[in-house]
PDB file of C-alpha atoms in Angstrom:
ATOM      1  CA  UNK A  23       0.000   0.000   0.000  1.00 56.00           C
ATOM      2  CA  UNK A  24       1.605   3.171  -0.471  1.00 72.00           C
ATOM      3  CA  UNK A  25       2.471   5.842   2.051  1.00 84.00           C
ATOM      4  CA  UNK A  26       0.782   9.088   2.625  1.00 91.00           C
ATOM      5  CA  UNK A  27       2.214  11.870   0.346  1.00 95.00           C
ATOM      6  CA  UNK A  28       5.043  13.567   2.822  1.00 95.00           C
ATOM      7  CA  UNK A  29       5.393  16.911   1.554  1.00 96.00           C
ATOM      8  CA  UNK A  30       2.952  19.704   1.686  1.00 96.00           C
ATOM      9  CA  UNK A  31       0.024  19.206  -0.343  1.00 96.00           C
ATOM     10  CA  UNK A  32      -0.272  23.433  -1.877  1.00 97.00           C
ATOM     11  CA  UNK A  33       2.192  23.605  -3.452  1.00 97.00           C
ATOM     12  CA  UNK A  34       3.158  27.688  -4.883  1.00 97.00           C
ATOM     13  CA  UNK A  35       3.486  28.087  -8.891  1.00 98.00           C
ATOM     14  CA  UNK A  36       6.726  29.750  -9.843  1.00 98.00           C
ATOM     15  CA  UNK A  37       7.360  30.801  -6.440  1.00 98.00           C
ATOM     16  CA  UNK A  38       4.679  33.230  -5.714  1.00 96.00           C
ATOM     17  CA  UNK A  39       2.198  32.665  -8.135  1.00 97.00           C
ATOM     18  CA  UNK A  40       0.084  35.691  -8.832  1.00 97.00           C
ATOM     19  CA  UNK A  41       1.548  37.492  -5.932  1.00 98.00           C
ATOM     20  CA  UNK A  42       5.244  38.204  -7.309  1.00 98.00           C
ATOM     21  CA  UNK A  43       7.132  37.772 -10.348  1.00 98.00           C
ATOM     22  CA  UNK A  44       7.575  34.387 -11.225  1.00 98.00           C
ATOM     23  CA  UNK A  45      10.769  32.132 -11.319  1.00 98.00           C
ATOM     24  CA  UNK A  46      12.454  34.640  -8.601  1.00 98.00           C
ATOM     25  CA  UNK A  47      14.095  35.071  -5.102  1.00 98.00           C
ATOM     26  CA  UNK A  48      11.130  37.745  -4.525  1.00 98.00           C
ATOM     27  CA  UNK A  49       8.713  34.987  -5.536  1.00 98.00           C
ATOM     28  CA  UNK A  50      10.218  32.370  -3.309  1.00 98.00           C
ATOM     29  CA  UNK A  51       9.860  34.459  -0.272  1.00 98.00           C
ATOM     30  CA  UNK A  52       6.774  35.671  -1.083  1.00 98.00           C
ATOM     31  CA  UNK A  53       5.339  32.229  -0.784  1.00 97.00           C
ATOM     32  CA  UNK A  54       7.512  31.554   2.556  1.00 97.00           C
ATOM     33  CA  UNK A  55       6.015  34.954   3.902  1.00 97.00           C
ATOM     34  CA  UNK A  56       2.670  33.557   3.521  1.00 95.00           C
ATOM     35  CA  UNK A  57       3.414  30.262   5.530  1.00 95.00           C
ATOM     36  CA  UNK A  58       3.475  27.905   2.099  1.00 96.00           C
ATOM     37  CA  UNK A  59       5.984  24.802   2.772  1.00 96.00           C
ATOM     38  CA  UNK A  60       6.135  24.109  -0.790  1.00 97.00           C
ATOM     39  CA  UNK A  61       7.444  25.721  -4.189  1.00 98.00           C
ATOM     40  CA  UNK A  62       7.869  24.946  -7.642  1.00 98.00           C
ATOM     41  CA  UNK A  63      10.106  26.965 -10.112  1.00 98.00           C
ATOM     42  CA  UNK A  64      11.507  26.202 -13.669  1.00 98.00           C
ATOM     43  CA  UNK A  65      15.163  25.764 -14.597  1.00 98.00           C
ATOM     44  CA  UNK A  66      16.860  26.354 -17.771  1.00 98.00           C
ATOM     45  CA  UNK A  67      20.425  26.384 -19.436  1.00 98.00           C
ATOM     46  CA  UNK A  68      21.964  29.953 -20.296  1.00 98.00           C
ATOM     47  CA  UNK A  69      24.621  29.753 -23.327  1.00 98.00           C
ATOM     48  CA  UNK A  70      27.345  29.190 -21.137  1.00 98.00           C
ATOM     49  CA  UNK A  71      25.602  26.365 -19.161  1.00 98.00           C
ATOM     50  CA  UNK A  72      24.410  28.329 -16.005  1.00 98.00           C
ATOM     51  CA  UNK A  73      21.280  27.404 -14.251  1.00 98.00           C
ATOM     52  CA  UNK A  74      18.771  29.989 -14.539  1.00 98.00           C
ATOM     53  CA  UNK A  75      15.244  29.982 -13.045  1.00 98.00           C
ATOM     54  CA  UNK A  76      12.998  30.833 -16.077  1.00 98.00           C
ATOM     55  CA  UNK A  77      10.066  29.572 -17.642  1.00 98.00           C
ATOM     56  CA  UNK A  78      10.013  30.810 -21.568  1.00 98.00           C
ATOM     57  CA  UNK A  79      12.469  29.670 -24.216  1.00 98.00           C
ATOM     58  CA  UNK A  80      12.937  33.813 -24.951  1.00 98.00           C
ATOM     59  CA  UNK A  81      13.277  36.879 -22.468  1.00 98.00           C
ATOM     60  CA  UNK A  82      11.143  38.758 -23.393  1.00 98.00           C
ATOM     61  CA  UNK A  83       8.202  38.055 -21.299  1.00 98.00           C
ATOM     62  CA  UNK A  84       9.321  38.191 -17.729  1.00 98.00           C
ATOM     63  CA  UNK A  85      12.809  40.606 -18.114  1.00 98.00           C
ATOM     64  CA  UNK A  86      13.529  43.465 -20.233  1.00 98.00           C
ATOM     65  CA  UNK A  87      15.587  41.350 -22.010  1.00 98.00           C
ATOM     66  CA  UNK A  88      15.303  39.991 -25.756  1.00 98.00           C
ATOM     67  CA  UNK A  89      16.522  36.746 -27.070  1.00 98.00           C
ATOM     68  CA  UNK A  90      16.932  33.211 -26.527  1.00 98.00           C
ATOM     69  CA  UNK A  91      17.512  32.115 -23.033  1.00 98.00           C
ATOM     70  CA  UNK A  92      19.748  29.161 -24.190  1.00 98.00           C
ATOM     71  CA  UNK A  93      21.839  31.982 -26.709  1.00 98.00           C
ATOM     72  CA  UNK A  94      22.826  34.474 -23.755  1.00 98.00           C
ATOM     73  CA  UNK A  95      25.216  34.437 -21.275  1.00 98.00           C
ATOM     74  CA  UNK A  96      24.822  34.545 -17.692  1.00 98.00           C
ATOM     75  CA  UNK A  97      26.676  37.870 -17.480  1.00 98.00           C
ATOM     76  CA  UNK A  98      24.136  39.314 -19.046  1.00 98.00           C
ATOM     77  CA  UNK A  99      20.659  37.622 -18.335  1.00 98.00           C
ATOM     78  CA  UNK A 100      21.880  38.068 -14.315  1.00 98.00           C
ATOM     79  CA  UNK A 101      22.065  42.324 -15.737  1.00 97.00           C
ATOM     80  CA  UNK A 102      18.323  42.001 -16.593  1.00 98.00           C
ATOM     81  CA  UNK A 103      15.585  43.560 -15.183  1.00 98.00           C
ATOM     82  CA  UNK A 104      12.710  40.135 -14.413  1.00 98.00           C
ATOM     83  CA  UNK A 105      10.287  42.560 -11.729  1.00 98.00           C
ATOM     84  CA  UNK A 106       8.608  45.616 -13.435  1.00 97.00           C
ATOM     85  CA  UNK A 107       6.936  43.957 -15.935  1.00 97.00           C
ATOM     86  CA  UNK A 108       5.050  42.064 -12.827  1.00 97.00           C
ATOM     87  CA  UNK A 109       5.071  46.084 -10.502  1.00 97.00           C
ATOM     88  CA  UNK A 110       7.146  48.666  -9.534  1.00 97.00           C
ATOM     89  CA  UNK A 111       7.970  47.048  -6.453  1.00 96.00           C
ATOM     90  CA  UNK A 112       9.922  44.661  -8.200  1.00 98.00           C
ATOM     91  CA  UNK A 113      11.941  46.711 -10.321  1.00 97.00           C
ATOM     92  CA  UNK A 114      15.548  45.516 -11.255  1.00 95.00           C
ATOM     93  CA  UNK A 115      14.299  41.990  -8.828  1.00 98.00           C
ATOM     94  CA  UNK A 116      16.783  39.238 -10.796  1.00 98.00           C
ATOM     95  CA  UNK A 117      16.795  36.416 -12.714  1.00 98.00           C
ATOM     96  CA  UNK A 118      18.125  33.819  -9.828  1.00 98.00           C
ATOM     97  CA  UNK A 119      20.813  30.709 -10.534  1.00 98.00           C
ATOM     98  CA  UNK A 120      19.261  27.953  -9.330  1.00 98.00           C
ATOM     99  CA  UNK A 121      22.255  27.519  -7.097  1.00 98.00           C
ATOM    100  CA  UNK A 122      20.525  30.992  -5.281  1.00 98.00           C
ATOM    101  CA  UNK A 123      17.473  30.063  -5.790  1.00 98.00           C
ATOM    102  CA  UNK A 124      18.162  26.223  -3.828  1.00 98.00           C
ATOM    103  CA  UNK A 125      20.408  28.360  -1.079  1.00 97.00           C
ATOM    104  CA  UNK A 126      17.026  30.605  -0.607  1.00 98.00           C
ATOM    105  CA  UNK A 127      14.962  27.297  -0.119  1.00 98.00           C
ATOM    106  CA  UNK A 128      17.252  25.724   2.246  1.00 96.00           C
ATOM    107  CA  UNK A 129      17.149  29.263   4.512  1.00 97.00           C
ATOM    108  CA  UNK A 130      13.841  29.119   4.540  1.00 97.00           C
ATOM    109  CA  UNK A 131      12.739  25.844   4.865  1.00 97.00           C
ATOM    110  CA  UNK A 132      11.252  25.816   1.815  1.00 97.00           C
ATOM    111  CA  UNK A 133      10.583  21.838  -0.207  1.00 98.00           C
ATOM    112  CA  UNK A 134      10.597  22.500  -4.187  1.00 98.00           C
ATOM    113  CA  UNK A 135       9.538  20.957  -6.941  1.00 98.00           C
ATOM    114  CA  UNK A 136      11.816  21.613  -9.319  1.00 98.00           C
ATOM    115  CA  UNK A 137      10.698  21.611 -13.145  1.00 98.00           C
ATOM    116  CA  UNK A 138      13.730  20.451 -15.767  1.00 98.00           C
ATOM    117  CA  UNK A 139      12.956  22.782 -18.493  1.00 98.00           C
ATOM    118  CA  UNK A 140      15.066  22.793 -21.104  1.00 98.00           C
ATOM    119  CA  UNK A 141      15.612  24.706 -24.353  1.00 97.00           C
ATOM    120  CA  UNK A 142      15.238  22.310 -27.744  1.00 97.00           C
ATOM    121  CA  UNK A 143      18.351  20.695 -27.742  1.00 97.00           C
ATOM    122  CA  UNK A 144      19.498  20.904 -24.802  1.00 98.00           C
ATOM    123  CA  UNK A 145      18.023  18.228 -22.706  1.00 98.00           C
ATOM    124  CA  UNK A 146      20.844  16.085 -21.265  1.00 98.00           C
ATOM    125  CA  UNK A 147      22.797  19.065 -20.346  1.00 98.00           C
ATOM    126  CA  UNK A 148      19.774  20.716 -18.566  1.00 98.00           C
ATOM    127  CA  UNK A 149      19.002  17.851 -16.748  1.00 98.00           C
ATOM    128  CA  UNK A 150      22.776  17.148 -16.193  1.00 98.00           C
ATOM    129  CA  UNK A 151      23.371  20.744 -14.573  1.00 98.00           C
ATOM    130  CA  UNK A 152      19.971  20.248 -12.690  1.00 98.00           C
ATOM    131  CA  UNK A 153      20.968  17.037 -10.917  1.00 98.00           C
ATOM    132  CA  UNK A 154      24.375  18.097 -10.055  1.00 98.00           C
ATOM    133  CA  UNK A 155      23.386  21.239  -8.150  1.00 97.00           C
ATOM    134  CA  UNK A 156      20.608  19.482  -6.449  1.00 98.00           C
ATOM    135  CA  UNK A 157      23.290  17.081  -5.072  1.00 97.00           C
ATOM    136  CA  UNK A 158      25.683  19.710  -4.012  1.00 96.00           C
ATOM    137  CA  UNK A 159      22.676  21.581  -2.109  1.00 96.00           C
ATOM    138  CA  UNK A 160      20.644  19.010  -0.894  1.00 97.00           C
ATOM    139  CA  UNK A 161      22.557  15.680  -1.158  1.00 89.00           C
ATOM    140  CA  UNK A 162      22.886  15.059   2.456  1.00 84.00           C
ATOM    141  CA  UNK A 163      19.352  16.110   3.278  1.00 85.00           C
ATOM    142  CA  UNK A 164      16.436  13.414   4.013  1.00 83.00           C
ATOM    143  CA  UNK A 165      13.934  15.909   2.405  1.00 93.00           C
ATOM    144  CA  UNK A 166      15.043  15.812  -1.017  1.00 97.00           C
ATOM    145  CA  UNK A 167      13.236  17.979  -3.978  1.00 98.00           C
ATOM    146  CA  UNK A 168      10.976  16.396  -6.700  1.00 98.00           C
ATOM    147  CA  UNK A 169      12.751  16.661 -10.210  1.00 98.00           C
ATOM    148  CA  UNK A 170      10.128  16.486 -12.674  1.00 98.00           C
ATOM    149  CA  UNK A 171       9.788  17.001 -16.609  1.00 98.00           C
ATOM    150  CA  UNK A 172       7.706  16.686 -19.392  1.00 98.00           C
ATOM    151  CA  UNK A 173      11.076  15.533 -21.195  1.00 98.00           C
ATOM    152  CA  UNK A 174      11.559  11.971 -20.269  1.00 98.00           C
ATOM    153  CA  UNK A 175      15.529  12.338 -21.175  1.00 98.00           C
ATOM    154  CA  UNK A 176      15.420  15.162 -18.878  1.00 98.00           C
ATOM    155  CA  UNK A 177      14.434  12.262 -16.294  1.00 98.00           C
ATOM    156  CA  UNK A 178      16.917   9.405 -17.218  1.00 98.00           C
ATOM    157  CA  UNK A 179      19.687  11.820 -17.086  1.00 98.00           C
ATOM    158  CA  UNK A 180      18.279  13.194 -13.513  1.00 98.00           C
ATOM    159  CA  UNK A 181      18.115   9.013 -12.446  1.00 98.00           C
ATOM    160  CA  UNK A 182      21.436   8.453 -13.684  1.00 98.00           C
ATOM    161  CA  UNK A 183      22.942  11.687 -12.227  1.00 98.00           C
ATOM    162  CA  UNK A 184      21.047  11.690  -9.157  1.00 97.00           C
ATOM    163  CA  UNK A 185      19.318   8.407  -8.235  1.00 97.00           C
ATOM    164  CA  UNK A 186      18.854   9.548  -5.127  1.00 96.00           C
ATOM    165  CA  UNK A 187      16.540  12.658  -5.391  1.00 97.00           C
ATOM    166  CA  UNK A 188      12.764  11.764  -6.369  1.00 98.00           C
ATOM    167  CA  UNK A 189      11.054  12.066 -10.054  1.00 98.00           C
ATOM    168  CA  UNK A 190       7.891  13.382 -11.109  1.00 98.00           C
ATOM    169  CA  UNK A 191       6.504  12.349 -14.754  1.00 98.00           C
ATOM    170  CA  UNK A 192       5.130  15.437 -16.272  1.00 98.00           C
ATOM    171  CA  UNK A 193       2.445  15.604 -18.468  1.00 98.00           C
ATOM    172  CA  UNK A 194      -0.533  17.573 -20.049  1.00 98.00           C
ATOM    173  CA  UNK A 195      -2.816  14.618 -21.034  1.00 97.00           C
ATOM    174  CA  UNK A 196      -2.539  11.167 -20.133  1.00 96.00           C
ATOM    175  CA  UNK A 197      -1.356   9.105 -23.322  1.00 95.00           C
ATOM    176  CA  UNK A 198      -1.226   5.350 -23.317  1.00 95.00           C
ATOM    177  CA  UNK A 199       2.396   4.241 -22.274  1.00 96.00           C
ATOM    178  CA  UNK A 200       2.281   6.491 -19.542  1.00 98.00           C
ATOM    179  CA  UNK A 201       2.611   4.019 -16.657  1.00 97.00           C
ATOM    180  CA  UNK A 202       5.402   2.190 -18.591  1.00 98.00           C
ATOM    181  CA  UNK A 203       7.414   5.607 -19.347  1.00 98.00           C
ATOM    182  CA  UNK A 204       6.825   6.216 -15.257  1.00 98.00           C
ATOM    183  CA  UNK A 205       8.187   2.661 -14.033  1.00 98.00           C
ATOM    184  CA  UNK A 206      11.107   2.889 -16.453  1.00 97.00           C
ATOM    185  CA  UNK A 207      12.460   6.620 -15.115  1.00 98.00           C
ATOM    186  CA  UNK A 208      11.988   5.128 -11.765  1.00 98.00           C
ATOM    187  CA  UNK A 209       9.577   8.124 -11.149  1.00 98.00           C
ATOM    188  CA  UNK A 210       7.312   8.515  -7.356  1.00 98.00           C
ATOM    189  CA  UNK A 211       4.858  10.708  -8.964  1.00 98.00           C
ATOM    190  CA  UNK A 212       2.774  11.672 -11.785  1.00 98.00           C
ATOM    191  CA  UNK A 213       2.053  15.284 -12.444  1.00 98.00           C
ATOM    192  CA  UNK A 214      -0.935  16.492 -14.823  1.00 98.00           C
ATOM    193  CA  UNK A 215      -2.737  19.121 -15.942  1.00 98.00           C
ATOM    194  CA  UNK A 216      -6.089  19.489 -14.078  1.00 98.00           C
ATOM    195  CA  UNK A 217      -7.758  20.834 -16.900  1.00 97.00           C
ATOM    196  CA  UNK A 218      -7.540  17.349 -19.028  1.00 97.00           C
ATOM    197  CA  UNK A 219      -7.099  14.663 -15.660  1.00 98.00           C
ATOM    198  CA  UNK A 220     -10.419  12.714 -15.535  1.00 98.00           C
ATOM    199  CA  UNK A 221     -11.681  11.218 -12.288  1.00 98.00           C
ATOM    200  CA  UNK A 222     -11.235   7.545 -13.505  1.00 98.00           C
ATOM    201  CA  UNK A 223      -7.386   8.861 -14.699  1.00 98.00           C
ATOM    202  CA  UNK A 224      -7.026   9.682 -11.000  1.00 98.00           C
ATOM    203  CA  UNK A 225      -8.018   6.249 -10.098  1.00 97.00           C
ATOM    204  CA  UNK A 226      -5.637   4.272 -12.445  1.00 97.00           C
ATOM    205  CA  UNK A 227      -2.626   6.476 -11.698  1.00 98.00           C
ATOM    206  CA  UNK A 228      -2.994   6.108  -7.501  1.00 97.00           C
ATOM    207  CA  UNK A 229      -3.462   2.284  -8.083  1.00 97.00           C
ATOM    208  CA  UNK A 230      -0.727   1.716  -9.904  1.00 97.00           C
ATOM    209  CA  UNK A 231       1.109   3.143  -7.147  1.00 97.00           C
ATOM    210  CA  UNK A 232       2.181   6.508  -7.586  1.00 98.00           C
ATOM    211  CA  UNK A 233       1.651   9.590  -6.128  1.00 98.00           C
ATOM    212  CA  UNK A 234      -0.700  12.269  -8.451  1.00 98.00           C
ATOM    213  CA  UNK A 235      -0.139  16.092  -8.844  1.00 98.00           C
ATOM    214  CA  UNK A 236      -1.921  18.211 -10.523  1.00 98.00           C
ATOM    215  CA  UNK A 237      -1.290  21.950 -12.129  1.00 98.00           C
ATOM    216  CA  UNK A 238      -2.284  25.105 -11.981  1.00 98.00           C
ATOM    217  CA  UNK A 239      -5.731  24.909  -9.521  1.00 98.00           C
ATOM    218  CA  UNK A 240      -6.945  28.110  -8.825  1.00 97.00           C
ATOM    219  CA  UNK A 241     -10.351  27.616  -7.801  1.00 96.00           C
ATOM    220  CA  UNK A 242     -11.192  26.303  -4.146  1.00 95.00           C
ATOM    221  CA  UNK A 243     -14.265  23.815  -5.802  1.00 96.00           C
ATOM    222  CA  UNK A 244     -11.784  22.154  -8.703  1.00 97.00           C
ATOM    223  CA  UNK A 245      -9.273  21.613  -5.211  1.00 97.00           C
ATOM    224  CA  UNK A 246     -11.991  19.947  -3.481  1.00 96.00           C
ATOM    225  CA  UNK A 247     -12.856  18.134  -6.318  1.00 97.00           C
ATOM    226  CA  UNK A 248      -9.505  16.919  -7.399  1.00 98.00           C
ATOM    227  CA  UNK A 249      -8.801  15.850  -3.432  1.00 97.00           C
ATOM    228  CA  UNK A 250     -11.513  14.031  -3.752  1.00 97.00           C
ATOM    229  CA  UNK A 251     -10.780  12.367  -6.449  1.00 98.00           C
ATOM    230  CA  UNK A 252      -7.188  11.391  -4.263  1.00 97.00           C
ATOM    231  CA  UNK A 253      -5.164  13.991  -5.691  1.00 98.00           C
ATOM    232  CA  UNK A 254      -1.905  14.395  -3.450  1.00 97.00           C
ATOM    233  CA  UNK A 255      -1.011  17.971  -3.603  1.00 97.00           C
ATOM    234  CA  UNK A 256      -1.571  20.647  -6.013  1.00 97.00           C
ATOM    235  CA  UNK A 257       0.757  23.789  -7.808  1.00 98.00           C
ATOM    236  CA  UNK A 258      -1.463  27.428  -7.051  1.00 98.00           C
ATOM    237  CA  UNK A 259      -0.526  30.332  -8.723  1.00 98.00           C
ATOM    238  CA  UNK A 260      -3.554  31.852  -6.045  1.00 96.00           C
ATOM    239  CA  UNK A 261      -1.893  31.904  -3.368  1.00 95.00           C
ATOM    240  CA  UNK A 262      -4.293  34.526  -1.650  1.00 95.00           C
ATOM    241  CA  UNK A 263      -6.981  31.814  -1.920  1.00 93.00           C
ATOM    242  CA  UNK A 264      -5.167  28.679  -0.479  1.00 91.00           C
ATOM    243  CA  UNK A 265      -4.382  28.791   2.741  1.00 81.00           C
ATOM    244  CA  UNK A 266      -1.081  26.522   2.740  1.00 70.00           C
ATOM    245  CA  UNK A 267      -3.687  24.165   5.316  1.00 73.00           C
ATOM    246  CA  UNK A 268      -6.497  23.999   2.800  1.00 75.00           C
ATOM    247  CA  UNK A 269      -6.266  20.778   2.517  1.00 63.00           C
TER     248      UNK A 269
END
């Protein structure tokens, strides 16, 4: 029978959600402020291999930046504005490494989920950077992060780099071969998009054994529904709306 899902069950989007710009230190605290246990965040490869926390392929979005994250070096993405596009408050807030970012967690407490998300092309090397810092941060720790993908490559790197440190299988829609890919990258969970997750999905996943997450809830009655339905824990970019004890 399997155990009780250990970590905390709200789990904050990006780091703050809607509350702070995403994929930052600002973010991270935000959700700490508000008495969250958990975050997630997104990490990607600059040209010259540093882990970044970002979600896009391009800059433009979340920094005042332009260009392809996987094309610029560190030097300059870490000179980029990634707050005042979200408020003023925020302005000239950073793009984080991932090593600051993990630091940040460990202060505070903090589990994440951390999302391999790598530019086209650069999967093994994502996943490869990924795993490595993880180990250096947390690999003497009992409460290890989830490293999850929608890339399984991402996640046989990340087993063979790390066999240690849990996986989640990321996915929008359940395809056939889902359980198979799952057992094969040695992964504890199975993460899906709420939207598309049917209640007799739910079933199938949690009795074949693994633990099911589900993103982005931001209504109270799809929560209560998607508990219901055994859901473990949940991303939230509403922060305001889930107390970190709604469940």
């Amino acid at each position: 029978m399997q155990r009780p899902w250990p970590y905390p069950r709200i789990i904050a989007h990006r780091g703050g959600g809607t509350l702070a710009p995403e994929n930052t230190l600002a973010g991270i605290r935000k959700a700490a402020e508000m008495s969250f246990g958990a975050v997630e965040f997104d990490v990607m490869l600059s040209a010259d291999e540093v882990a970044v926390l970002i979600h896009d392929e391009t800059l433009e979005r979340t920094t005042n930046g332009h260009g392809s994250v996987a094309a610029t070096p560190y030097a300059a993405i870490a000179g980029l504005d990634a707050g005042s596009w979200f408020g003023p408050k925020y302005r000239d807030e950073r793009v984080p490494t991932f090593e600051q970012a993990g630091k940040l967690c460990v202060e505070l407490g903090l589990w994440p989920n951390i999302e391999i998300k790598p530019a086209p092309g650069f999967e093994r090397q994502t996943a490869a950077a990924t795993a490595r810092l993880a180990t250096d941060l947390w690999g003497g720790g009992s409460r290890k992060p989830l490293l999850s993908s929608f890339h399984q490559i991402c996640l046989d790197v990340a087993r063979t780099a790390a066999p240690d440190f849990p996986r989640g299988y990321l996915t929008d829609r359940l395809e056939p071969g889902w359980q198979e890919a799952a057992r094969r990258l040695g992964c504890i969970s199975v993460h899906c998009n709420c939207e598309h997750l049917t209640e007799a999905q739910a079933y199938d996943i949690k009795n074949a054994g693994y633990w099911l997450l589900c993103y982005t809830v931001n209504k109270a009655d799809s929560a209560r529904r998607l508990f219901s339905w055994g859901v473990d824990a949940l991303f939230t970019d509403r922060l305001d709306l889930f107390p970190p004890k709604f469940a």
